[in-house]
Coordinates of C-alpha atoms and ligand atoms in Angstrom, one line a residue:
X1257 CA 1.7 -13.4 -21.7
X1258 CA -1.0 -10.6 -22.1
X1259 CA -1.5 -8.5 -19.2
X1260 CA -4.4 -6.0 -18.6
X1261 CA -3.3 -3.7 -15.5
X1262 CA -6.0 -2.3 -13.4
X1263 CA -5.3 1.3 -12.0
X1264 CA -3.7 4.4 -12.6
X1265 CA -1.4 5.5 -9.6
X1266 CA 1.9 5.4 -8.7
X1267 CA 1.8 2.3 -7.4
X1268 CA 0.7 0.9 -11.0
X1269 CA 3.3 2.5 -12.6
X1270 CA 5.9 0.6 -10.4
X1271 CA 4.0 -2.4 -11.0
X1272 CA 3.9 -1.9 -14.8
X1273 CA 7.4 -1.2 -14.8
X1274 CA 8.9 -4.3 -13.3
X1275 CA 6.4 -6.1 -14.9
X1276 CA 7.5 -5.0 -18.3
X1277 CA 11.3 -6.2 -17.9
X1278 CA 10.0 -10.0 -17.5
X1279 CA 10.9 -11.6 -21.1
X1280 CA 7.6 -13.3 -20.4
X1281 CA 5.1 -10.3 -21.2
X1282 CA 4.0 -10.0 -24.7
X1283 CA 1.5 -7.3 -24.5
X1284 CA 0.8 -5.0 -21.5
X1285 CA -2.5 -3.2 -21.6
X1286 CA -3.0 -0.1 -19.1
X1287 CA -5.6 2.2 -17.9
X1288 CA -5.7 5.2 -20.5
X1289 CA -4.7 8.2 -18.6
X1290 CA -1.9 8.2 -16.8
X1291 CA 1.2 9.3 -19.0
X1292 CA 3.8 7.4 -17.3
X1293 CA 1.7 4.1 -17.8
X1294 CA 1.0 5.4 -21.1
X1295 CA 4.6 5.2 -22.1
X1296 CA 4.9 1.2 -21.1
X1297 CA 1.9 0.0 -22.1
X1298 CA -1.5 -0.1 -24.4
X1299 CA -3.8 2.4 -23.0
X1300 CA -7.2 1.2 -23.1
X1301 CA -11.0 2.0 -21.7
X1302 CA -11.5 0.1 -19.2
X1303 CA -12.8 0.6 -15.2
X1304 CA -11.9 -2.1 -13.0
X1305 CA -15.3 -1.5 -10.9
X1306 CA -17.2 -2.5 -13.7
X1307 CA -16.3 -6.6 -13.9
X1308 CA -18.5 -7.2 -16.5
X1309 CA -17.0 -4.6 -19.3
X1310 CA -13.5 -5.7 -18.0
X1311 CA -14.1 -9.4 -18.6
X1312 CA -15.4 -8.7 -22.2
X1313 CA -12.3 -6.5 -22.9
X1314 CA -9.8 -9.3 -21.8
X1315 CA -12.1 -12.1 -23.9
X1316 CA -12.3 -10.2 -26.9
X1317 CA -8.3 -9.6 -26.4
X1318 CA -7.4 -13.0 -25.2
X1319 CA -5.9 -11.3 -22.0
X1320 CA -4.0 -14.1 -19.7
X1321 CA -3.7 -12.1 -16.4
X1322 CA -5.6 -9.4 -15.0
X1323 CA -3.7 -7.7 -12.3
X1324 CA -5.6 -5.3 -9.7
X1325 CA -3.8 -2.6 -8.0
X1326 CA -6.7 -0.9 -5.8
X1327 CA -8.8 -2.3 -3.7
X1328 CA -12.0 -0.7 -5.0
X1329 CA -12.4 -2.7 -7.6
X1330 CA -12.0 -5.6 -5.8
X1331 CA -14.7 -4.5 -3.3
X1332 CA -16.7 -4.4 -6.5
X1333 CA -16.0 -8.1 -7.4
X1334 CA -13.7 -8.0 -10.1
X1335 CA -12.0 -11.3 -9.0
X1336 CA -15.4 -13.1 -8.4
X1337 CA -15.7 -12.2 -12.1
X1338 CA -13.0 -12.5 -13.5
X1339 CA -12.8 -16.1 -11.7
X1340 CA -16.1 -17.0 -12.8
X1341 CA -15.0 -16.7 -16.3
X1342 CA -11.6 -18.7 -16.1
X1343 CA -9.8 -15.1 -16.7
X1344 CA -7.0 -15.6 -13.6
X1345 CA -6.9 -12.6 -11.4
X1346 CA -4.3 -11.0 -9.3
X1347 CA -6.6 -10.0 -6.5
X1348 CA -8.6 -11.2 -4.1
X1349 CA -12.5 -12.8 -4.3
X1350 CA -15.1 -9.4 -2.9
X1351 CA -15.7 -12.5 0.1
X1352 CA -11.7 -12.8 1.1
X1353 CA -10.8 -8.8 0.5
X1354 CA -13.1 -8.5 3.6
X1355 CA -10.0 -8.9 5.4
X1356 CA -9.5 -5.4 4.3
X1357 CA -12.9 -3.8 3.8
X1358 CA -14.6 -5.0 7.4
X1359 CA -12.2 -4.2 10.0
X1360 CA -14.7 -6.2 12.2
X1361 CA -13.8 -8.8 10.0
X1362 CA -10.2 -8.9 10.0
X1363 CA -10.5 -8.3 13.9
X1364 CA -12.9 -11.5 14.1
X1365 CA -10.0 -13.8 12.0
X1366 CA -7.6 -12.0 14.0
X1367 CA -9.5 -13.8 17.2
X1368 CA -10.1 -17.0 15.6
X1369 CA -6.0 -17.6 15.1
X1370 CA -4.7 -16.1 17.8
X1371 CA -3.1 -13.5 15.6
X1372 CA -1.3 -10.5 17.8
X1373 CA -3.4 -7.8 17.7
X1374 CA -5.0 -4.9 19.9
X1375 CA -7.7 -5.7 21.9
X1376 CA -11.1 -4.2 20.5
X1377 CA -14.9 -3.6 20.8
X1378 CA -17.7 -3.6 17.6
X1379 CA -20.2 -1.3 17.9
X1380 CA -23.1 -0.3 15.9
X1381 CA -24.8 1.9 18.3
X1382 CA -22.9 5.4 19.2
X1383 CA -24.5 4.2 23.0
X1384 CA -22.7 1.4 23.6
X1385 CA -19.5 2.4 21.7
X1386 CA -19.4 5.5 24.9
X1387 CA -19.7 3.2 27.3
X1388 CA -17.2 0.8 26.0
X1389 CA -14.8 3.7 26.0
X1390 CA -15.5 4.5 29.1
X1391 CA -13.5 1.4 30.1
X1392 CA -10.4 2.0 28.0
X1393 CA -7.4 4.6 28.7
X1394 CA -6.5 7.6 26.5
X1395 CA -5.2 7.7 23.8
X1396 CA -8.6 6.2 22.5
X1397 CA -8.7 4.8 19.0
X1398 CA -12.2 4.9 17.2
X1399 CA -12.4 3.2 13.4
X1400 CA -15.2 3.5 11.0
X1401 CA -15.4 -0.5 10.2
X1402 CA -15.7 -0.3 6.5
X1403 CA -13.4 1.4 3.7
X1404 CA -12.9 4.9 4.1
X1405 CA -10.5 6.4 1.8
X1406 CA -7.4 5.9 4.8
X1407 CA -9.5 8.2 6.4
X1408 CA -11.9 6.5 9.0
X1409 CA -9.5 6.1 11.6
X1410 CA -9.0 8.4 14.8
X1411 CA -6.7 8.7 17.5
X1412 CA -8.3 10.9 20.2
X1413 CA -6.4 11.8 23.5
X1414 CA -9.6 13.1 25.3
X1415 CA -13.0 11.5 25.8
X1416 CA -15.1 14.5 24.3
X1417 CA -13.0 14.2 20.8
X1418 CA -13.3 10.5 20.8
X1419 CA -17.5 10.9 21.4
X1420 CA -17.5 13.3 18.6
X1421 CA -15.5 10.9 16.2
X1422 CA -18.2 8.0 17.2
X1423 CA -21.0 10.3 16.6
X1424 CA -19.4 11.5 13.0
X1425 CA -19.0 8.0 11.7
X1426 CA -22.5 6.7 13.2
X1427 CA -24.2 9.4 12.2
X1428 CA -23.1 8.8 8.1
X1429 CA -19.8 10.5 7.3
X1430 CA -18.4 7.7 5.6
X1431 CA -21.9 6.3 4.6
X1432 CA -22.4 2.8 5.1
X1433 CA -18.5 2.2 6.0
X1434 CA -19.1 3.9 9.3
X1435 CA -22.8 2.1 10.3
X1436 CA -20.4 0.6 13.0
X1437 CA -17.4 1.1 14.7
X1438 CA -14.4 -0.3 16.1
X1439 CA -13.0 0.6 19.2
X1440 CA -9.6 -0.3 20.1
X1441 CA -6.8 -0.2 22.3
X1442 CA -3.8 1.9 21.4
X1443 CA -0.3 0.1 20.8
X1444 CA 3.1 1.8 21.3
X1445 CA 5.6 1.4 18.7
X1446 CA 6.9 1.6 15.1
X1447 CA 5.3 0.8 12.1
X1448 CA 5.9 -1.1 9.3
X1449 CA 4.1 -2.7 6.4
X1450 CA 4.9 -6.2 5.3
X1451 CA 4.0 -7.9 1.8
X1452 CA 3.3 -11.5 0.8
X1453 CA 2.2 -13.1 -2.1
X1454 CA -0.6 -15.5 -1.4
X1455 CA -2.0 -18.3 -4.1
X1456 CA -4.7 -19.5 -1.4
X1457 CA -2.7 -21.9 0.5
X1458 CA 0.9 -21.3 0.4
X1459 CA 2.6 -17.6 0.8
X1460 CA 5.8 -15.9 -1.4
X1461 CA 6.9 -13.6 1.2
X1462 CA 8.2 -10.5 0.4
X1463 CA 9.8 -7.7 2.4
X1464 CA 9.0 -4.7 4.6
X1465 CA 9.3 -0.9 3.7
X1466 CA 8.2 1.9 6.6
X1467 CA 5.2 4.4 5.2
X1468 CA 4.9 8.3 5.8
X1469 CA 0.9 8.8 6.7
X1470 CA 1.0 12.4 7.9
X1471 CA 1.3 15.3 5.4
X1472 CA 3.8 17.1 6.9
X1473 CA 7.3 17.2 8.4
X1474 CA 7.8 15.6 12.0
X1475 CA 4.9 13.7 11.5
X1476 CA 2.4 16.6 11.6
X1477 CA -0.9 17.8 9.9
X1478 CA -3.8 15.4 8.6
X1479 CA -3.4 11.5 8.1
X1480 CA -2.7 10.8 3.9
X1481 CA -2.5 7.9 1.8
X1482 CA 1.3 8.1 2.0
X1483 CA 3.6 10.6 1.5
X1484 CA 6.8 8.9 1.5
X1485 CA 8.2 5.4 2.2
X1486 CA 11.8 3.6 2.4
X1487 CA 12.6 -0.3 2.6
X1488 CA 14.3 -2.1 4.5
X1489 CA 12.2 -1.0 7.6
X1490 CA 14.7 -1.2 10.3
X1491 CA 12.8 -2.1 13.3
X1492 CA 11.5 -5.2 10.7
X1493 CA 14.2 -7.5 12.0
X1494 CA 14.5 -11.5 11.5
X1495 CA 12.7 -12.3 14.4
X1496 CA 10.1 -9.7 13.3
X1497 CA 9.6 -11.3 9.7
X1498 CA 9.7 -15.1 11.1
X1499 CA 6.6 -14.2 13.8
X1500 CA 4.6 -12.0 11.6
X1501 CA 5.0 -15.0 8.4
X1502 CA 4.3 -17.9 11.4
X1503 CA 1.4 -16.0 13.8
X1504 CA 0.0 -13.6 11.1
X1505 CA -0.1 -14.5 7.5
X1506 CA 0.0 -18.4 7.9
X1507 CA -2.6 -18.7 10.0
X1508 CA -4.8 -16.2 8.3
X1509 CA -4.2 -18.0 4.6
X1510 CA -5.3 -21.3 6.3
X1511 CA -8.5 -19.4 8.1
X1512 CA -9.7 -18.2 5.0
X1513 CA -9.0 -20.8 3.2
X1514 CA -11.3 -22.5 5.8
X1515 CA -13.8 -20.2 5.6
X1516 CA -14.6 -21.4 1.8
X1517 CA -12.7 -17.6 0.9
X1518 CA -9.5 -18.6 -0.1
X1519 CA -7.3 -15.4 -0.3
X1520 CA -4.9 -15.0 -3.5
X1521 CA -2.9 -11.6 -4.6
X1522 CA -0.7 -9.7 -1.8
X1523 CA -1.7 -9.4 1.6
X1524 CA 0.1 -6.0 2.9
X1525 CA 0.2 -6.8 7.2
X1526 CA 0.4 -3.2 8.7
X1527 CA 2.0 -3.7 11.7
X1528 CA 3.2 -1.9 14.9
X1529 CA 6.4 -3.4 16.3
X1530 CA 7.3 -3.0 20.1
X1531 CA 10.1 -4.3 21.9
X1532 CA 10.9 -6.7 19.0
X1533 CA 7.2 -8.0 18.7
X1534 CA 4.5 -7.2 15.8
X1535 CA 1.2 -6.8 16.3
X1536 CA -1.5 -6.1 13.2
X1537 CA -2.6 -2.7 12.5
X1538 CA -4.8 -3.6 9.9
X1539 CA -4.5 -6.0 6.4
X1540 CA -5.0 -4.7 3.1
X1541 CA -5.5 -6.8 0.1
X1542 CA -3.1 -4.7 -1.9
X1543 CA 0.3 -3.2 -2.5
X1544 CA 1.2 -0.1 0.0
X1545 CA 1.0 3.0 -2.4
X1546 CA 4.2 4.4 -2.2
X1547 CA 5.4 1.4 0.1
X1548 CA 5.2 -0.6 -3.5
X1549 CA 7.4 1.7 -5.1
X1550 CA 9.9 1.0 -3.3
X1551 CA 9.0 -3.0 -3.3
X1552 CA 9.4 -2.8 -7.2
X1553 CA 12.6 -0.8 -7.0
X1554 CA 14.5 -3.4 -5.0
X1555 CA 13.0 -6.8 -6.5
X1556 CA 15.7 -8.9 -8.3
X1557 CA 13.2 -11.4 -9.6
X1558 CA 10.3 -11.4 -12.4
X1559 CA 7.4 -10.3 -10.7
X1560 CA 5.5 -11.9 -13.8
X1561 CA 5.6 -15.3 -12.5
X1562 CA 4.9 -14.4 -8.6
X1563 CA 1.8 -12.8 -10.2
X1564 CA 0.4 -15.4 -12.5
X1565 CA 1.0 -17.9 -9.9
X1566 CA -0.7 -16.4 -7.6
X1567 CA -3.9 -15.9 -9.5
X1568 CA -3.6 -19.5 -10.7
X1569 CA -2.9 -21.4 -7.3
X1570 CA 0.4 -22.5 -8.6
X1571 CA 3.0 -20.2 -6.7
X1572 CA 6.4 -20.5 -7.5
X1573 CA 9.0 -22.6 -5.3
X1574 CA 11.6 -20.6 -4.3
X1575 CA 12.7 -17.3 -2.7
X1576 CA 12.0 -14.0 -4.1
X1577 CA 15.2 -12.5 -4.5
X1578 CA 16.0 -8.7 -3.6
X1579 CA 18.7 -6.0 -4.7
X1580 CA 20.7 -5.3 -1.6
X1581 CA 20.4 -1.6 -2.3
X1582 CA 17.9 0.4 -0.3
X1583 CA 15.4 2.6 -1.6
X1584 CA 13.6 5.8 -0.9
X1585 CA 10.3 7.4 -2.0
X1586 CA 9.3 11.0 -2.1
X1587 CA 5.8 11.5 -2.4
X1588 CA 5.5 15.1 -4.2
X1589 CA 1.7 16.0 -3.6
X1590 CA -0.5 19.0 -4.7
X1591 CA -0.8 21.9 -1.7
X1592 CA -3.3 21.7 -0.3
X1593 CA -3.8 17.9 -0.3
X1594 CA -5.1 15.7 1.8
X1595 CA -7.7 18.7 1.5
X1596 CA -8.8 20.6 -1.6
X1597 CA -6.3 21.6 -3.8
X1598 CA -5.8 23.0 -7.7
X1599 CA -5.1 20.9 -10.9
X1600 CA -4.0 22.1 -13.9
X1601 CA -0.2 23.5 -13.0
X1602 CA 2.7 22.4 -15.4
X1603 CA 5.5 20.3 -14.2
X1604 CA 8.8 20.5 -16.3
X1605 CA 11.6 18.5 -15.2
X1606 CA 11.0 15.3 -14.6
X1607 CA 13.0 13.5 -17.5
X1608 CA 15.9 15.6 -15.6
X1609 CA 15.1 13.4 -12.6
X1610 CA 14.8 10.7 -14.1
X1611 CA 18.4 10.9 -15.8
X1612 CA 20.2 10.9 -12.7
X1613 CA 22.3 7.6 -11.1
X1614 CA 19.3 5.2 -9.9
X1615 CA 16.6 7.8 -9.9
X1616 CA 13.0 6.5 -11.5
X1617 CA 10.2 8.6 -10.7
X1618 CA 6.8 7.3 -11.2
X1619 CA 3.3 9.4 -12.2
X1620 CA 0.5 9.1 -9.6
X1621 CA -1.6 12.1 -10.4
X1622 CA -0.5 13.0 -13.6
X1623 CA -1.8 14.0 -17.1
X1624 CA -0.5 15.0 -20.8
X1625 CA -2.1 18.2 -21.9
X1626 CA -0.1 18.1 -25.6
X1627 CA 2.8 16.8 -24.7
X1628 CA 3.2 19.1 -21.6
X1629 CA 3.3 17.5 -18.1
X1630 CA 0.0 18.6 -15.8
X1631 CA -0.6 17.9 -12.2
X1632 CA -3.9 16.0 -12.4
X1633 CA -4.8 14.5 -8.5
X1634 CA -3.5 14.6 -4.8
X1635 CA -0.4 12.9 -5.1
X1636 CA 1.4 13.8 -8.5
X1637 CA 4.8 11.9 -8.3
X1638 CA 7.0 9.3 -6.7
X1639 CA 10.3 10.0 -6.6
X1640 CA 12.6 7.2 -6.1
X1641 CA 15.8 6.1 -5.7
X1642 CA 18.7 3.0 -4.9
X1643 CA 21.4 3.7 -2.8
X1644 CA 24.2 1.7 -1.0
X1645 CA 22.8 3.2 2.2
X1646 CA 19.7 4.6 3.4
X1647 CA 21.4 7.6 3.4
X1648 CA 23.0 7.5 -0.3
X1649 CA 19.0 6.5 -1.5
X1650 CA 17.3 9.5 0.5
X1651 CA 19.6 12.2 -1.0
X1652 CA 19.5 10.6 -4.3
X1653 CA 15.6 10.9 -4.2
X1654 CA 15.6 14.6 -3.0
X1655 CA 18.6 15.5 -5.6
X1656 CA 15.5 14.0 -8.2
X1657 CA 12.7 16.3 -6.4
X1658 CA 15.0 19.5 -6.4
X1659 CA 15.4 18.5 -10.4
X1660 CA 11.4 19.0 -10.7
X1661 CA 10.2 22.2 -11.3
X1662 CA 6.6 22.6 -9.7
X1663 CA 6.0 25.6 -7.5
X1664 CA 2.5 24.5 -6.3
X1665 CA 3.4 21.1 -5.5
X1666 CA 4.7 20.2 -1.6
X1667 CA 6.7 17.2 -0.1
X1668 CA 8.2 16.1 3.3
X1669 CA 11.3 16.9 3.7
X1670 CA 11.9 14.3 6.6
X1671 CA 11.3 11.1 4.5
X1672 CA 13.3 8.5 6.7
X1673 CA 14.8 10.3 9.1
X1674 CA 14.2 8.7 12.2
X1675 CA 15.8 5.7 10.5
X1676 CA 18.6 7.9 9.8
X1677 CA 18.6 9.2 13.0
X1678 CA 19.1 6.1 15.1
X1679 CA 22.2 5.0 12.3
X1680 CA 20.7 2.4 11.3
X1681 CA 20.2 3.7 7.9
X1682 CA 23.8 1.4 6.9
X1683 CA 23.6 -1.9 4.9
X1684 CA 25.2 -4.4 6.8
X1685 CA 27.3 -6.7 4.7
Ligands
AMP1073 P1 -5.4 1.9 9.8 O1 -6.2 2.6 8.8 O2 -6.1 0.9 10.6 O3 -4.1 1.5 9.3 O4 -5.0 3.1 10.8 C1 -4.3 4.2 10.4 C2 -3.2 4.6 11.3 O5 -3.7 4.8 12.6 C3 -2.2 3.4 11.5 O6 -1.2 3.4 10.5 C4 -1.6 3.7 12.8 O7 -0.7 4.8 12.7 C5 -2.8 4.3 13.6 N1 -3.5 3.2 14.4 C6 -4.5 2.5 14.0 N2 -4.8 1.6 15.0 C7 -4.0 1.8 16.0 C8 -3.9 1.2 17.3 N3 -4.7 0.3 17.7 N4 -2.9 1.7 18.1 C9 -2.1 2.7 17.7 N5 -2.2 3.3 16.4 C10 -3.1 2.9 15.6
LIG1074 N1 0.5 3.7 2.2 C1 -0.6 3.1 2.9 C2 -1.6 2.4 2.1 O1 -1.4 2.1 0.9 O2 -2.6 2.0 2.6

């Protein structure tokens, strides 16, 4: 089978690396640019938000699956294209990744199954939206309804911040993204993110893996795209998965399915879990980045298949089967990120890391200058790592940061400890 990956973060990398184990890959063909995609795959010219030169590259090069790691390009219609032209996709139609680029959207599905979720108001006025809040009790949460680089959500504790947030999203700081907003009501809890495969009726569920949003230790400092993440998620019990597969994902497949916007690639259920219970957060119509690196590092089966199957409506029977391990991810980010911060500075070390016992680190923002290593974006590398016990994986994945050499280049130190904390970081047998 010939593959064309679209993407060129960390959470591509994981994906091109399971991907190329599967005895069923004949030729893998990534975005040029990324060195650790570079080294397991063709690079080649191609941008996933144009669908029209990425259908002609994977005609002229008889490509059988096109898988799409971001959503962007899916926002751009990619699938639509790539369906159109009998090309079969790993990704969602423009129509059914709604679910992740309207939160309106999502929230009006949500309503229409009777999916748990928090209560909420849509507002496209900054008038109305104050009044609403008026009604609601701190902490107040305010979301820009369209895609905002993780970015358009805030969590205000007083009235006057919230007012402000409104008046910053309505008044164009996230473009059209913000021209409404979302208001809803705070949940208590723990979050995790949950992964299933979807072919547009039926679902290959996956498993959890907890994410690290803030920048900094303790959960401090600005919201990221991730900066760490560990699976299993231990408040994502049995109970959890069965509730969030039956009242969530099910219900939502056969909704949009409904809806003449059948939904096919992963559907990634961010969810807050109190007293045993999820509730949605939000969907995505992609892989967590770094919640997917983790994903890939524990999966026992060929993701090949999942993938084609998938795109082609023709998922296969059967339950994806998982390493028992765990697995930790270190995000190692540039300073100054989620803000401005420098490119250019040399790494050294990483094949180091990656030589130690079930360390793999993948590139996100990375680049070859020559031969040496660069720091090229936000978030440079994923550190990961197996372990018997949560424990045994997080000190595997630090022993692989400490073996990096990158003095302008930050990371939490905390990765998984509240896990750790409350003991539950053990396997059971
Ligand atoms: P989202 O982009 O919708 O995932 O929101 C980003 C983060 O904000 C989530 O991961 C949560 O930590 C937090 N958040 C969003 N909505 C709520 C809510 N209704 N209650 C509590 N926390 C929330
Ligand atoms: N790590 C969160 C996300 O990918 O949205």
């Amino acid at each position: 089978m010939k593959v064309l990956l679209i993407g060129g973060g960390g959470r591509e990398h994981a994906i091109g690396w399971k991907v190329a184990e599967s005895p069923l890959l004949s030729a893998l063909y990534v975005q040029a640019g990324n060195p650790g995609l570079n080294q397991i795959g063709e690079p080649v010219e191609v941008n996933g938000e144009a669908p029209g030169a990425t259908q002609s590259f994977c005609e002229a090069n008889g490509v059988d699956l096109v898988i799409v790691g971001p959503e962007a390009p899916l926002a751009a219609g990619l699938a639509d294209a790539l369906d159109a032209a009998g090309i079969p996709c790993f990704g969602p139609t423009a129509a059914a990744a709604r679910l992740e680029t309207s939160k309106a959207f999502a929230k009006e599905i949500c309503a229409a199954t009777g999916a748990p979720t928090a209560a909420h108001g849509q507002f496209a006025g900054a008038d109305a939206a104050k009044a609403f809040l008026r009604g609601q009790a701190p902490p107040y949460v305010v979301k820009a309804d369209g895609l905002a680089a993780g970015k358009g959500v805030v969590i205000a504790e007083t009235l006057a911040e919230a007012d402000a947030a409104i008046d910053d999203m309505i008044g164009g700081r996230f473009g059209d993204a913000g021209a409404s907003v979302v208001i809803e009501e705070f949940m208590e809890g723990e979050e995790a993110s949950f992964f299933a495969i979807c072919d547009g009726t039926r679902i290959a569920p996956l498993i959890a893996a907890q994410d690290h949003k803030r920048a900094f230790d303790g959960d401090k400092g600005p919201n990221t795209g991730g900066m760490g993440a560990y699976s299993p998620a231990p408040p994502f019990t049995d109970v959890v998965r069965e509730e969030t597969i039956e009242k969530i994902l099910k219900p939502t497949l056969a909704e949009m399915a409904r809806r003449g916007a059948p939904f096919k690639g992963v559907l990634y259920a961010g969810l807050m879990i109190d007293a045993g219970a999820p509730r949605l957060v939000e969907f995505n119509v992609r892989f967590g980045d770094p919640e997917c690196q983790t994903l890939m590092r524990r999966m026992e089966s060929d993701l090949l298949p999942l993938l084609y199957g998938a795109a082609t409506g023709s998922l296969p029977e059967g339950d994806v089967k998982w390493r028992a391990e765990h697995c930790a991810c270190v995000v190692l980010a540039a300073e100054g990120y989620p803000g401005g911060y420098d490119k250019g500075a040399r790494i050294n070390g990483v094949a180091d890391a990656n030589a130690l016992e079930d360390v793999v680190v993948f590139h996100a923002g990375t680049k070859s200058d020559g031969g040496v290593l660069r720091a090229n974006g936000g978030r440079v590398l994923n550190v990961t790592a197996l372990g018997n016990t949560l424990e045994q994986a997080v000190r595997r994945a630090y022993e692989g940061v400490d073996a990096i050499d990158w003095p302008t280049g930050y990371c939490r130190t905390d990765i998984a400890a509240r896990a750790l904390k409350r003991g539950q970081g053990r396997r059971s047998a």
